[in-house]
Short mmCIF file of C-alpha atoms in Angstrom, two decimals:
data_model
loop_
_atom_site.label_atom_id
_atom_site.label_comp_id
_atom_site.label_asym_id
_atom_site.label_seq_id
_atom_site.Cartn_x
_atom_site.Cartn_y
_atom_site.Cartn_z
CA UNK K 1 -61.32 1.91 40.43
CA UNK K 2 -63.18 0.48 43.11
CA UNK K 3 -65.58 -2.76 43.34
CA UNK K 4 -68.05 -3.24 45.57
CA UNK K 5 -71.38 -5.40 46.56
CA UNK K 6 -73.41 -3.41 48.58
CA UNK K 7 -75.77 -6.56 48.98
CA UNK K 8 -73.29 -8.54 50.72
CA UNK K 9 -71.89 -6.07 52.98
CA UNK K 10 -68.28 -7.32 51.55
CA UNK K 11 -65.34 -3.99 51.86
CA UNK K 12 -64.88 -2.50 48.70
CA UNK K 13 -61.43 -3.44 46.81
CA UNK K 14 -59.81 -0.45 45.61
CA UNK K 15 -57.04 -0.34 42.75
CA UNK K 16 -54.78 2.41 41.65
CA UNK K 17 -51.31 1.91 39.98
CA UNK K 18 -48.33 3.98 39.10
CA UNK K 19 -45.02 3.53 37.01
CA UNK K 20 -41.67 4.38 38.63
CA UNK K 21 -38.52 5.91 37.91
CA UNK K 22 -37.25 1.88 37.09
CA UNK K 23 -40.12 1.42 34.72
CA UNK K 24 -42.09 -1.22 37.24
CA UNK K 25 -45.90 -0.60 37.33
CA UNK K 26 -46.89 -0.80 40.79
CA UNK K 27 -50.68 -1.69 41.15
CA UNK K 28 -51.98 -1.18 44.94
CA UNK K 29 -54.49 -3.62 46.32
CA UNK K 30 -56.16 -2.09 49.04
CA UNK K 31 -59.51 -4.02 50.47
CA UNK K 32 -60.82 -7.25 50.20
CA UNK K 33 -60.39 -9.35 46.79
CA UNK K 34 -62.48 -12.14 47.06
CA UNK K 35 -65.45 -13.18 44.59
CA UNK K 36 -67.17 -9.95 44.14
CA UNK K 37 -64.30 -8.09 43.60
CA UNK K 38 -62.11 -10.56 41.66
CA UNK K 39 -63.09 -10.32 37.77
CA UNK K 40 -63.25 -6.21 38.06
CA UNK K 41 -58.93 -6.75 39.80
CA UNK K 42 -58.30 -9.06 37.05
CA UNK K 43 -59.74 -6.80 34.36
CA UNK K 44 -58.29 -3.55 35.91
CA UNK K 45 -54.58 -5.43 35.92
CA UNK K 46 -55.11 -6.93 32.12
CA UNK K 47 -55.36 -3.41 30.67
CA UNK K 48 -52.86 -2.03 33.06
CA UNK K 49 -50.07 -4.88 30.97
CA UNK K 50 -51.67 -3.83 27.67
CA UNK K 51 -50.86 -0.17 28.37
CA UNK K 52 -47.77 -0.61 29.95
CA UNK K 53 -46.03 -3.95 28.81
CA UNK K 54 -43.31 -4.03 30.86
CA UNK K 55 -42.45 -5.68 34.66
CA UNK K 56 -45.88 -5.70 37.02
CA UNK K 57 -45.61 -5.58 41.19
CA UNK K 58 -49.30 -6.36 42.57
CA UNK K 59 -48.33 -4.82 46.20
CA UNK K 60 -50.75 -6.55 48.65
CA UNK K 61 -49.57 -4.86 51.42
CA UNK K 62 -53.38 -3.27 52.27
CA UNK K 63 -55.00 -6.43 50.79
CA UNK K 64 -57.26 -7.20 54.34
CA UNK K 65 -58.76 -10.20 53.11
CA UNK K 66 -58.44 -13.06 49.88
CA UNK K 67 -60.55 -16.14 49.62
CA UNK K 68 -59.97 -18.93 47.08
CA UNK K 69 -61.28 -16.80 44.22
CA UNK K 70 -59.16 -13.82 44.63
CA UNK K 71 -56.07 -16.02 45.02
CA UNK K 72 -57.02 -17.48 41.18
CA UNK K 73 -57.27 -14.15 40.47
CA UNK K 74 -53.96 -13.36 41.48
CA UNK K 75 -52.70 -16.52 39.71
CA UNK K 76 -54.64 -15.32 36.26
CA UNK K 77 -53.23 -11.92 36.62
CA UNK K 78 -49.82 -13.36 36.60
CA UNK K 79 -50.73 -15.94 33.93
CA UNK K 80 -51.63 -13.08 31.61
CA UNK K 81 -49.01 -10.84 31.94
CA UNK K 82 -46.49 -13.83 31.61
CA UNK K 83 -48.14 -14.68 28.58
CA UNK K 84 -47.41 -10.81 27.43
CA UNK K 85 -43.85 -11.05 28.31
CA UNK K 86 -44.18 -9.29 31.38
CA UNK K 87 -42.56 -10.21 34.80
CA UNK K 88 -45.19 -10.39 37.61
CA UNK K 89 -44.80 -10.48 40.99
CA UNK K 90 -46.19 -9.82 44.48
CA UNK K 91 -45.26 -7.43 46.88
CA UNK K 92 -45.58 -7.35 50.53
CA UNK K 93 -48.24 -10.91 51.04
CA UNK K 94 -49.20 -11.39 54.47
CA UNK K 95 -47.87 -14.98 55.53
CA UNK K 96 -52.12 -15.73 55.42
CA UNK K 97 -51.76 -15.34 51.50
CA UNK K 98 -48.82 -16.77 50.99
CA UNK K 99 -49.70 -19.99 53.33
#
């Protein structure tokens, strides 16, 4: 899945996921989640811990930019799959994100 606005030049954020061996979903961030791209992350991760309901990693490692809005994204994700049951937790933050 991939969101973009073409109007204001922003990168596009691009999402996949997988499930390992352990039974962790891994959902990849790779772009820029900021406020054009934040609702269509926090939608894409919701149904990922419908489907799945069990532990979520959101691995930032590719994630080349956040602004305020994609870190409440982040925080929403997290909010919702706690609320599910499910474990949530980042992978690989740049010291930027985590500051």
């Amino acid at each position: 899945m991939a969101a973009q606005d073409d109007l204001q030049g922003t990168a596009p954020l691009e999402l996949s996921h997988r499930i390992c061996v352990t039974g962790e979903a891994v959902v990849d961030f790779n772009g820029e989640l900021d406020v054009t791209t934040a609702e269509a992350a926090v939608s894409y991760v919701s149904d990922l811990v419908d489907r799945h309901c069990g532990p979520m990693i959101a691995d930032v490692t590719a994630l080349a930019f956040c602004d305020a809005r994609g870190l409440a994204a982040l925080a929403r994700m997290a909010g919702y799959a706690e609320q599910k049951g499910c474990l949530f937790r980042l992978a690989s933050p740049r010291p930027l994100l985590v500051k």
